[in-house]
Short mmCIF file of C-alpha atoms and ligand atoms in Angstrom, two decimals:
data_model
loop_
_atom_site.label_atom_id
_atom_site.label_comp_id
_atom_site.label_asym_id
_atom_site.label_seq_id
_atom_site.Cartn_x
_atom_site.Cartn_y
_atom_site.Cartn_z
CA MET A 1 111.51 50.14 206.16
CA LYS A 2 113.27 50.72 202.83
CA PHE A 3 116.71 52.11 203.50
CA PRO A 4 118.58 54.41 201.09
CA GLN A 5 121.83 53.29 199.49
CA ILE A 6 124.36 55.45 201.31
CA ILE A 7 125.25 55.55 204.99
CA GLN A 8 127.70 58.25 205.94
CA GLY A 9 129.66 56.26 208.50
CA GLY A 10 129.97 57.32 212.15
CA MET A 11 133.40 58.93 212.61
CA GLY A 12 134.65 59.60 216.06
CA ALA A 13 135.22 61.67 217.81
CA GLY A 14 133.17 64.58 216.47
CA VAL A 15 134.26 64.14 212.83
CA SER A 16 130.77 63.02 211.86
CA ASP A 17 129.13 65.68 213.97
CA TRP A 18 125.53 66.88 213.85
CA ARG A 19 126.29 69.23 210.95
CA LEU A 20 127.60 66.48 208.66
CA ALA A 21 124.91 64.00 209.66
CA ARG A 22 122.18 66.60 209.15
CA SER A 23 123.48 67.52 205.73
CA VAL A 24 123.50 63.88 204.57
CA SER A 25 120.19 62.94 206.16
CA SER A 26 118.43 65.94 204.76
CA GLN A 27 119.51 64.82 201.28
CA GLY A 28 117.67 61.55 201.71
CA GLN A 29 120.60 59.28 202.65
CA ILE A 30 121.58 58.19 206.20
CA GLY A 31 123.72 60.59 208.21
CA VAL A 32 125.34 59.20 211.34
CA VAL A 33 126.69 61.18 214.30
CA SER A 34 129.51 59.74 216.34
CA GLY A 35 128.40 58.92 219.86
CA VAL A 36 131.99 58.95 221.18
CA ALA A 37 132.96 61.46 223.90
CA LEU A 38 129.91 63.64 223.26
CA ASP A 39 129.89 64.75 226.91
CA LEU A 40 133.44 66.12 226.54
CA ILE A 41 132.74 67.68 223.14
CA LEU A 42 129.67 69.46 224.48
CA THR A 43 131.57 70.97 227.40
CA ARG A 44 134.39 72.14 225.09
CA ARG A 45 132.10 73.65 222.50
CA LEU A 46 130.42 75.59 225.31
CA GLN A 47 133.81 76.74 226.58
CA LEU A 48 134.62 78.07 223.12
CA GLY A 49 131.60 80.36 223.42
CA ASP A 50 129.25 78.00 221.53
CA PRO A 51 129.61 79.71 218.14
CA GLY A 52 126.19 79.99 216.50
CA GLY A 53 124.50 79.13 219.82
CA HIS A 54 123.73 75.61 218.60
CA MET A 55 124.57 73.75 221.81
CA GLN A 56 122.47 76.10 223.87
CA ARG A 57 119.59 75.86 221.41
CA ALA A 58 119.72 72.06 221.64
CA LEU A 59 119.95 72.15 225.43
CA LYS A 60 116.90 74.42 225.53
CA ALA A 61 114.96 71.53 223.97
CA PHE A 62 116.22 69.03 226.60
CA PRO A 63 113.31 67.74 228.67
CA ASP A 64 114.95 68.66 232.02
CA GLN A 65 115.69 72.36 231.95
CA SER A 66 117.31 72.50 235.37
CA VAL A 67 119.94 70.04 234.10
CA ALA A 68 120.36 72.01 230.87
CA ARG A 69 120.88 75.23 232.84
CA ARG A 70 123.39 73.62 235.18
CA ILE A 71 125.48 72.42 232.23
CA ILE A 72 125.43 75.84 230.60
CA GLU A 73 126.27 77.60 233.88
CA ARG A 74 129.16 75.27 234.51
CA TYR A 75 130.79 75.30 231.07
CA PHE A 76 129.57 78.15 228.84
CA ILE A 77 132.07 81.00 228.45
CA ASP A 78 130.63 84.01 226.65
CA GLY A 79 133.00 84.90 223.78
CA GLY A 80 135.06 81.73 224.42
CA LYS A 81 137.96 80.92 226.71
CA PRO A 82 141.32 82.63 226.03
CA SER A 83 143.19 80.48 223.51
CA ASP A 84 146.16 79.97 225.86
CA GLN A 85 143.96 78.76 228.75
CA PRO A 86 143.16 75.05 229.18
CA PHE A 87 139.67 73.64 228.90
CA ALA A 88 138.13 72.92 232.28
CA ARG A 89 138.37 69.32 233.31
CA LYS A 90 135.29 67.19 233.43
CA PRO A 91 134.89 64.04 235.51
CA MET A 92 136.22 60.94 233.74
CA VAL A 93 133.70 58.27 232.92
CA GLY A 94 134.11 55.01 234.85
CA HIS A 95 131.84 52.20 235.99
CA LYS A 96 130.55 54.04 239.08
CA SER A 97 127.69 56.39 238.47
CA ASN A 98 127.94 60.06 239.20
CA ARG A 99 124.66 61.93 238.95
CA PHE A 100 126.02 65.05 237.20
CA LEU A 101 128.13 63.04 234.75
CA GLU A 102 125.13 60.87 233.85
CA GLN A 103 123.02 63.98 233.30
CA LEU A 104 125.78 65.45 231.10
CA MET A 105 126.11 62.27 229.04
CA VAL A 106 122.34 62.02 228.51
CA ALA A 107 122.10 65.69 227.58
CA SER A 108 125.07 65.50 225.22
CA GLY A 109 123.62 62.49 223.34
CA PHE A 110 120.33 64.36 223.16
CA ALA A 111 121.90 67.62 221.90
CA GLU A 112 123.94 66.04 219.09
CA VAL A 113 120.98 64.07 217.76
CA PHE A 114 118.51 66.90 218.26
CA LEU A 115 120.70 69.12 216.03
CA ALA A 116 121.32 66.36 213.45
CA LYS A 117 117.54 65.86 213.12
CA GLU A 118 116.56 69.51 213.14
CA GLY A 119 114.59 70.81 210.17
CA HIS A 120 114.13 67.65 208.07
CA ASP A 121 112.44 64.22 208.21
CA GLY A 122 115.48 62.17 207.15
CA VAL A 123 116.91 59.14 208.91
CA VAL A 124 119.72 59.77 211.43
CA GLY A 125 121.95 57.20 213.09
CA ILE A 126 124.38 57.27 215.99
CA ASN A 127 127.60 55.26 216.14
CA PHE A 128 129.15 53.69 219.22
CA LEU A 129 132.19 51.57 219.89
CA GLN A 130 131.30 48.64 222.09
CA LYS A 131 134.84 48.86 223.52
CA ILE A 132 134.10 52.29 225.00
CA GLN A 133 131.81 50.76 227.55
CA ALA A 134 131.23 53.14 230.41
CA PRO A 135 129.64 56.16 228.63
CA LEU A 136 127.66 54.15 226.10
CA LEU A 137 124.39 53.65 227.98
CA PRO A 138 123.61 57.21 229.20
CA THR A 139 124.67 58.71 225.83
CA LEU A 140 122.51 56.21 223.98
CA TYR A 141 119.52 57.01 226.16
CA GLY A 142 119.99 60.73 225.41
CA ALA A 143 120.11 59.98 221.70
CA MET A 144 116.86 58.00 222.01
CA LEU A 145 115.20 60.91 223.78
CA ALA A 146 115.99 63.01 220.70
CA GLY A 147 114.42 60.38 218.40
CA ILE A 148 117.51 58.65 216.96
CA ASN A 149 116.46 56.29 214.16
CA ILE A 150 119.36 53.82 213.95
CA VAL A 151 122.01 52.73 216.48
CA LEU A 152 125.18 51.37 214.92
CA VAL A 153 127.70 49.63 217.14
CA GLY A 154 131.12 48.31 216.20
CA ALA A 155 134.51 47.48 217.76
CA GLY A 156 133.32 44.53 219.80
CA ILE A 157 130.47 42.07 220.01
CA PRO A 158 127.37 44.13 220.71
CA LEU A 159 125.19 41.24 221.85
CA GLU A 160 123.32 43.14 224.54
CA ILE A 161 122.33 46.21 222.57
CA PRO A 162 118.85 45.01 221.44
CA GLU A 163 117.93 44.37 225.09
CA VAL A 164 119.25 47.80 226.00
CA LEU A 165 117.12 49.47 223.28
CA GLU A 166 114.07 47.54 224.46
CA ALA A 167 114.66 48.49 228.11
CA PHE A 168 115.26 52.20 227.34
CA SER A 169 112.13 52.32 225.17
CA HIS A 170 110.26 51.51 228.39
CA ASN A 171 112.40 53.80 230.56
CA GLU A 172 113.77 50.73 232.30
CA PRO A 173 117.32 50.19 233.50
CA ALA A 174 119.80 48.35 231.25
CA GLN A 175 123.21 46.79 231.67
CA LEU A 176 126.28 46.04 229.62
CA LYS A 177 128.81 43.43 230.67
CA LEU A 178 131.92 45.26 231.69
CA TYR A 179 135.09 43.63 230.41
CA VAL A 180 137.54 43.56 233.31
CA ARG A 181 141.07 42.43 232.45
CA ASP A 182 142.21 39.32 234.38
CA ALA A 183 138.92 39.02 236.25
CA PRO A 184 138.58 35.56 237.86
CA ARG A 185 136.41 33.08 236.00
CA GLY A 186 132.81 33.19 237.04
CA GLN A 187 133.13 36.78 238.32
CA SER A 188 131.19 39.27 236.20
CA TYR A 189 130.97 43.01 236.25
CA GLU A 190 128.60 45.38 234.58
CA SER A 191 128.05 48.97 233.69
CA SER A 192 124.42 49.90 234.20
CA PHE A 193 122.16 52.85 233.68
CA ASP A 194 118.69 53.56 235.00
CA PRO A 195 117.04 56.28 232.87
CA THR A 196 114.93 57.46 235.80
CA SER A 197 117.73 57.87 238.33
CA PRO A 198 119.63 61.04 237.29
CA PHE A 199 116.47 63.15 236.82
CA ASP A 200 113.85 64.38 239.29
CA THR A 201 110.97 63.50 236.99
CA PRO A 202 111.06 60.58 234.52
CA PHE A 203 110.83 61.51 230.83
CA PRO A 204 108.24 60.02 228.46
CA ALA A 205 109.62 56.70 227.18
CA PRO A 206 111.39 57.19 223.80
CA PRO A 207 110.74 55.08 220.72
CA ARG A 208 112.99 52.09 220.01
CA PRO A 209 115.47 52.72 217.13
CA TYR A 210 116.74 50.18 214.66
CA PHE A 211 119.95 48.32 215.51
CA PHE A 212 122.76 47.84 212.97
CA PRO A 213 125.83 46.06 214.36
CA ILE A 214 129.10 46.60 212.49
CA VAL A 215 130.75 43.28 211.74
CA SER A 216 133.82 42.08 209.88
CA SER A 217 132.77 38.46 209.33
CA ALA A 218 129.75 36.37 208.45
CA THR A 219 130.44 34.33 211.59
CA LEU A 220 129.99 37.34 213.87
CA ALA A 221 126.95 38.52 211.90
CA GLY A 222 125.37 35.06 212.24
CA LEU A 223 126.18 34.91 215.94
CA LEU A 224 124.54 38.29 216.57
CA VAL A 225 121.44 37.42 214.58
CA LYS A 226 121.12 34.13 216.47
CA LYS A 227 122.04 35.18 220.00
CA CYS A 228 120.79 38.76 220.36
CA LYS A 229 117.69 38.89 222.55
CA GLY A 230 115.90 41.30 220.26
CA PRO A 231 115.94 42.29 216.64
CA VAL A 232 118.99 42.98 214.53
CA ASP A 233 117.57 45.24 211.82
CA GLY A 234 120.53 45.55 209.45
CA LEU A 235 124.25 44.97 209.21
CA ILE A 236 127.29 47.05 208.34
CA VAL A 237 129.93 44.74 206.93
CA GLU A 238 133.29 46.41 207.24
CA GLY A 239 136.61 45.22 205.83
CA PRO A 240 140.13 46.14 206.86
CA LEU A 241 140.49 49.01 204.34
CA ALA A 242 138.04 51.19 206.28
CA GLY A 243 139.11 54.28 208.23
CA GLY A 244 139.30 54.27 212.02
CA HIS A 245 139.79 51.05 213.97
CA ASN A 246 139.91 47.78 212.04
CA ALA A 247 139.21 44.24 213.24
CA PRO A 248 142.54 42.45 213.64
CA PRO A 249 143.39 39.69 211.16
CA ARG A 250 142.17 36.19 212.09
CA GLY A 251 144.69 34.07 213.89
CA LYS A 252 148.13 35.23 214.92
CA THR A 253 148.88 38.73 213.60
CA VAL A 254 151.70 38.77 211.03
CA LEU A 255 153.17 42.13 210.09
CA SER A 256 154.34 43.32 206.66
CA PRO A 257 157.98 44.55 206.37
CA GLU A 258 156.55 48.05 206.94
CA GLY A 259 154.88 46.92 210.16
CA GLU A 260 151.25 46.76 209.08
CA PRO A 261 149.02 43.77 209.92
CA LEU A 262 148.68 41.40 206.96
CA TYR A 263 145.18 40.26 206.05
CA GLY A 264 144.67 37.10 204.06
CA ASP A 265 142.09 34.70 202.67
CA ARG A 266 140.74 33.89 206.11
CA ASP A 267 139.74 37.54 206.49
CA ALA A 268 137.73 37.64 203.26
CA ILE A 269 134.07 38.24 204.08
CA ASP A 270 131.62 35.52 202.99
CA LEU A 271 129.05 37.78 201.31
CA PRO A 272 126.68 34.95 200.24
CA ALA A 273 126.52 33.91 203.92
CA ILE A 274 125.79 37.49 204.93
CA LYS A 275 123.08 37.72 202.26
CA ALA A 276 121.59 34.44 203.44
CA LEU A 277 120.85 36.05 206.84
CA GLY A 278 118.10 37.93 205.01
CA LEU A 279 118.81 41.35 206.52
CA PRO A 280 119.53 44.64 204.76
CA PHE A 281 123.30 45.05 204.69
CA PHE A 282 125.80 47.75 203.72
CA LEU A 283 129.40 47.18 202.72
CA ALA A 284 132.12 49.44 204.16
CA GLY A 285 135.85 49.96 203.58
CA SER A 286 136.97 51.37 200.22
CA TYR A 287 133.53 51.00 198.68
CA SER A 288 133.41 54.71 197.93
CA SER A 289 132.93 54.85 194.17
CA PRO A 290 129.93 54.43 191.87
CA ALA A 291 131.41 51.16 190.53
CA ARG A 292 131.97 49.76 194.00
CA LEU A 293 128.42 50.72 194.98
CA GLN A 294 127.08 48.78 191.99
CA GLU A 295 129.33 45.87 192.96
CA ALA A 296 127.93 45.93 196.52
CA CYS A 297 124.36 45.99 195.25
CA SER A 298 125.09 43.10 192.86
CA ALA A 299 126.26 41.08 195.87
CA GLY A 300 122.87 41.67 197.47
CA ALA A 301 123.74 44.72 199.61
CA THR A 302 121.27 47.55 200.08
CA GLY A 303 124.18 49.95 199.70
CA ILE A 304 127.47 51.10 201.18
CA GLN A 305 128.74 52.87 204.28
CA VAL A 306 131.32 55.56 203.43
CA GLY A 307 133.57 57.41 205.84
CA THR A 308 136.77 58.79 204.33
CA LEU A 309 135.17 60.86 201.55
CA PHE A 310 132.84 62.49 204.04
CA ALA A 311 135.61 63.07 206.61
CA PHE A 312 137.28 65.74 204.48
CA CYS A 313 134.15 67.50 203.15
CA GLU A 314 133.17 70.99 204.23
CA GLU A 315 130.51 69.90 206.73
CA SER A 316 132.72 67.43 208.68
CA GLY A 317 133.97 68.29 212.13
CA LEU A 318 137.68 67.95 211.22
CA ALA A 319 139.66 71.16 211.69
CA GLU A 320 139.94 73.22 208.52
CA GLU A 321 143.77 73.07 208.38
CA ILE A 322 143.67 69.26 208.57
CA LYS A 323 141.19 69.04 205.71
CA ARG A 324 143.27 71.49 203.67
CA GLU A 325 146.47 69.59 204.24
CA ALA A 326 144.96 66.16 203.51
CA ILE A 327 143.33 67.47 200.33
CA ALA A 328 146.61 69.11 199.18
CA ASP A 329 148.43 65.82 199.80
CA CYS A 330 145.82 63.97 197.72
CA ARG A 331 146.31 66.48 194.91
CA ARG A 332 150.09 65.98 195.04
CA GLY A 333 149.66 62.22 195.30
CA THR A 334 151.75 62.21 198.50
CA GLN A 335 149.06 61.02 200.89
CA SER A 336 150.04 58.08 203.08
CA VAL A 337 147.96 55.92 205.41
CA PHE A 338 149.54 53.44 207.83
CA THR A 339 147.58 50.70 209.59
CA ASP A 340 149.21 50.93 212.98
CA PRO A 341 148.84 47.67 214.94
CA ILE A 342 149.72 49.21 218.32
CA ALA A 343 148.85 52.94 218.32
CA SER A 344 145.37 52.50 219.78
CA PRO A 345 145.09 51.62 223.46
CA THR A 346 142.11 49.43 222.50
CA GLY A 347 144.54 46.95 220.94
CA PHE A 348 142.69 47.11 217.59
CA PRO A 349 144.68 48.13 214.49
CA PHE A 350 144.11 51.84 213.80
CA LYS A 351 144.65 53.63 210.51
CA VAL A 352 146.76 56.77 210.74
CA LEU A 353 147.07 59.42 208.05
CA SER A 354 150.48 61.08 207.84
CA ILE A 355 150.06 64.76 208.61
CA ALA A 356 152.91 67.14 209.40
CA ASP A 357 153.08 68.21 213.06
CA SER A 358 150.65 65.50 214.13
CA LEU A 359 151.12 62.35 216.21
CA SER A 360 151.65 60.33 213.02
CA GLU A 361 155.20 61.75 213.11
CA ALA A 362 157.68 59.97 215.41
CA ASP A 363 159.27 63.19 216.74
CA VAL A 364 155.90 64.76 217.60
CA TYR A 365 154.89 61.56 219.40
CA GLU A 366 158.18 61.38 221.32
CA GLU A 367 157.85 64.98 222.45
CA ARG A 368 154.46 64.54 224.09
CA SER A 369 154.56 63.78 227.78
CA ARG A 370 152.29 60.84 228.40
CA ASN A 371 149.28 61.34 230.61
CA CYS A 372 145.67 60.19 230.71
CA ASP A 373 143.20 62.94 231.54
CA LEU A 374 140.22 62.04 229.31
CA GLY A 375 140.10 58.28 229.79
CA TYR A 376 137.57 57.06 227.20
CA LEU A 377 139.81 54.21 226.03
CA ARG A 378 140.89 53.02 229.47
CA GLU A 379 140.42 49.38 230.28
CA ALA A 380 139.01 48.10 233.53
CA TYR A 381 141.31 45.94 235.65
CA LEU A 382 141.15 44.48 239.13
CA ARG A 383 143.05 46.10 242.01
CA ALA A 384 144.77 43.93 244.58
CA ASP A 385 141.69 44.31 246.80
CA GLY A 386 139.51 42.85 244.04
CA THR A 387 137.71 46.08 243.13
CA PRO A 388 137.65 47.29 239.49
CA ALA A 389 139.70 50.34 238.49
CA TRP A 390 140.83 51.86 235.19
CA ARG A 391 144.10 52.30 233.31
CA CYS A 392 145.22 53.23 229.82
CA SER A 393 148.23 51.81 228.01
CA ALA A 394 148.95 55.26 226.53
CA GLU A 395 149.20 56.89 229.95
CA ASN A 396 152.41 57.61 231.81
CA GLN A 397 154.34 54.33 231.82
CA GLU A 398 155.15 54.32 235.51
CA THR A 399 151.52 54.96 236.41
CA TYR A 400 150.43 52.18 234.09
CA VAL A 401 152.81 49.72 235.67
CA ARG A 402 151.77 50.86 239.14
CA HIS A 403 148.22 50.00 238.06
CA GLY A 404 149.34 46.46 237.37
CA GLY A 405 149.89 46.88 233.60
CA LYS A 406 152.87 45.50 231.71
CA LEU A 407 155.51 47.95 230.51
CA GLU A 408 155.69 46.26 227.13
CA ASP A 409 152.00 46.98 226.57
CA THR A 410 152.72 50.73 226.60
CA VAL A 411 155.19 50.75 223.75
CA GLY A 412 154.01 52.76 220.73
CA ARG A 413 150.60 53.52 222.29
CA LYS A 414 149.17 56.90 221.39
CA CYS A 415 146.72 59.04 223.27
CA LEU A 416 143.77 58.85 220.89
CA CYS A 417 141.51 60.80 223.22
CA ASN A 418 143.60 63.98 223.15
CA GLY A 419 144.63 63.48 219.51
CA LEU A 420 141.00 63.10 218.36
CA MET A 421 139.96 66.25 220.27
CA ALA A 422 142.79 68.15 218.51
CA ASN A 423 141.53 66.81 215.16
CA ILE A 424 138.24 68.63 215.62
CA GLY A 425 139.66 71.93 216.84
CA LEU A 426 139.22 71.21 220.57
CA PRO A 427 142.84 70.57 221.68
CA GLN A 428 143.73 70.79 225.35
CA VAL A 429 146.30 73.46 226.28
CA ARG A 430 149.12 71.98 228.36
CA ARG A 431 150.78 73.59 231.37
CA ASP A 432 153.63 74.84 229.16
CA LYS A 433 150.99 76.43 226.87
CA THR A 434 151.62 73.92 224.05
CA LEU A 435 148.61 72.35 222.38
CA GLU A 436 147.81 68.66 222.17
CA ARG A 437 148.58 67.53 218.60
CA PRO A 438 146.13 65.79 216.23
CA LEU A 439 146.10 62.10 215.25
CA VAL A 440 144.11 61.77 212.04
CA THR A 441 142.59 58.55 210.76
CA CYS A 442 141.11 57.70 207.38
CA GLY A 443 140.65 54.72 205.09
CA ASP A 444 143.16 53.41 202.56
CA ASP A 445 141.29 54.77 199.54
CA LEU A 446 141.37 58.52 199.19
CA SER A 447 141.19 58.48 195.40
CA GLY A 448 137.58 59.70 195.34
CA ILE A 449 138.66 63.08 196.74
CA THR A 450 140.52 64.22 193.62
CA ARG A 451 137.78 62.75 191.41
CA ILE A 452 135.17 64.82 193.23
CA LEU A 453 137.29 67.94 193.24
CA GLY A 454 138.08 67.90 189.52
CA PRO A 455 140.90 70.11 188.30
CA ASP A 456 140.11 73.42 190.04
CA ARG A 457 138.45 73.09 193.41
CA SER A 458 140.13 72.89 196.78
CA SER A 459 137.10 71.82 198.85
CA TYR A 460 133.84 69.92 198.38
CA ARG A 461 130.54 69.38 200.15
CA SER A 462 128.67 66.28 201.28
CA SER A 463 126.29 66.81 198.34
CA ASP A 464 129.28 66.42 196.01
CA VAL A 465 130.11 63.07 197.64
CA LEU A 466 126.54 61.88 197.20
CA ASP A 467 126.35 63.11 193.62
CA TYR A 468 129.63 61.30 192.84
CA LEU A 469 128.58 58.02 194.49
CA LEU A 470 125.08 57.96 193.07
CA THR A 471 126.01 58.81 189.48
CA LYS A 472 125.58 55.71 187.40
CA GLU A 473 128.83 55.02 185.52
CA SER A 474 128.31 54.51 181.84
C1 LIG B 501 137.91 59.78 210.39
C2 LIG B 501 137.23 58.49 210.58
C3 LIG B 501 136.78 58.13 211.86
C4 LIG B 501 136.08 56.94 212.04
N1 LIG B 501 135.60 56.64 213.27
C5 LIG B 501 134.80 55.57 213.43
C6 LIG B 501 134.18 55.31 214.68
O1 LIG B 501 134.33 56.06 215.65
N2 LIG B 501 133.39 54.20 214.82
C7 LIG B 501 133.19 53.35 213.76
O2 LIG B 501 132.43 52.35 213.90
N3 LIG B 501 133.75 53.57 212.56
C8 LIG B 501 134.53 54.66 212.38
N4 LIG B 501 135.08 54.93 211.14
C9 LIG B 501 134.70 54.03 210.00
C10 LIG B 501 133.55 54.58 209.18
O3 LIG B 501 132.37 54.66 209.92
C11 LIG B 501 133.30 53.81 207.90
O4 LIG B 501 132.82 52.53 208.20
C12 LIG B 501 134.55 53.63 207.07
O5 LIG B 501 135.21 54.87 206.99
C13 LIG B 501 134.20 53.16 205.67
O6 LIG B 501 135.34 52.98 204.88
P1 LIG B 501 136.00 54.15 204.01
O7 LIG B 501 136.76 54.98 204.97
O8 LIG B 501 136.86 53.47 203.05
O9 LIG B 501 134.88 54.93 203.36
C14 LIG B 501 135.84 56.08 210.95
C15 LIG B 501 136.32 56.44 209.67
C16 LIG B 501 137.00 57.62 209.49
C17 LIG B 501 137.46 57.98 208.10
#
């Protein structure tokens, strides 16, 4: 297949939602939905009254209507929940299967992709983080049922994904190795999913999508191409200037005086070695200008993956007030992005955009009482009796230590799960009626925003981003 030049990067959670991906894909480029926490997002959209009826329309196309009805009955609130009432809780995702939760995850992956693909023939991808292990398989199967074209996986070493795609395209069970902290050598754990088990009648086997791992080095790219038991169809090559999580620097992390990880020569990506692998590849991380696109193509890339410019466009899932504030900061030249080495419970550096009244601000962070009620970034650990359980370094410190974690590992950790839900207008309401605060990420280069806006405008669309990127500079 000949791929277009622009991939709109997957942006979790819910920033690159079906609306953004559909708009990009229907313009002939590659739109990517985020696969992160789709089960939670679906239940919250339904509790807000499902404006436009999109979730219910997608669920009506789901191949098991009794499951679709059960989800709607359980979560849909006509007219939306009162704004001072909390969202209903949903079971947290762990390694043990729960029939309803599996159904919900499959249906949510299906719904997001169904909507992203609705009404056009363009190519749509879905993005997962390998680190978020437990929900990946059922959500991916749901996306495949809706005909997803490309599966993009970063934040880890996604060696097993080609086998998973192959298995699901025959409706066969698949497994992912579950990383369990401090597990004894030789002991292995897995998260598994059997597509036939949560449903009364098996669905027709879905087609196998392409697989694009997201890598930050030629070594990892080479390893995946060599070791994956199945095809790697393309590569996203992402450097440390990209929004979201970044790969840590090679070797021991050294921080700048401001406290950001310092990247050096060892982190430079060997593009000739990437090119020598003979696969289509896309460069990501501050490649969002026409000149950088040309540069990428001159290095042998098919094109670029762009996140930040799409994150603040009208179709993205970010809350309107966040887009407005970020765009106003860009106009004033006061925008500031910090690569926080410890904020994310995953342990990966995470880029944070300074936004007033959000968790980027120390006082807002200090005020929040720590708890873990969503649990997507928890890590598996072994209890004293040898069974796996889950904990999050951003949860209440006493609880974390009771779960065998080290107190020092909790310092500076931020609850990304709740922050990311607040980013997309789905904040939880706490017992004292306060709202969870946002935690916004973006890449280091925001300069394209003011270029796209020109002197007068205060917002822009995904088509403006594409026009800007694809205009040949004279
Ligand atoms: C708001 C935002 C959220 C992101 N979330 C994810 C994610 O969940 N998974 C992922 O692989 N990449 C994520 N990214 C990275 C993008 O997919 C893309 O590779 C990156 O933004 C490209 O660099 P740029 O921001 O300089 O355009 C995110 C980026 C942004 C701006």
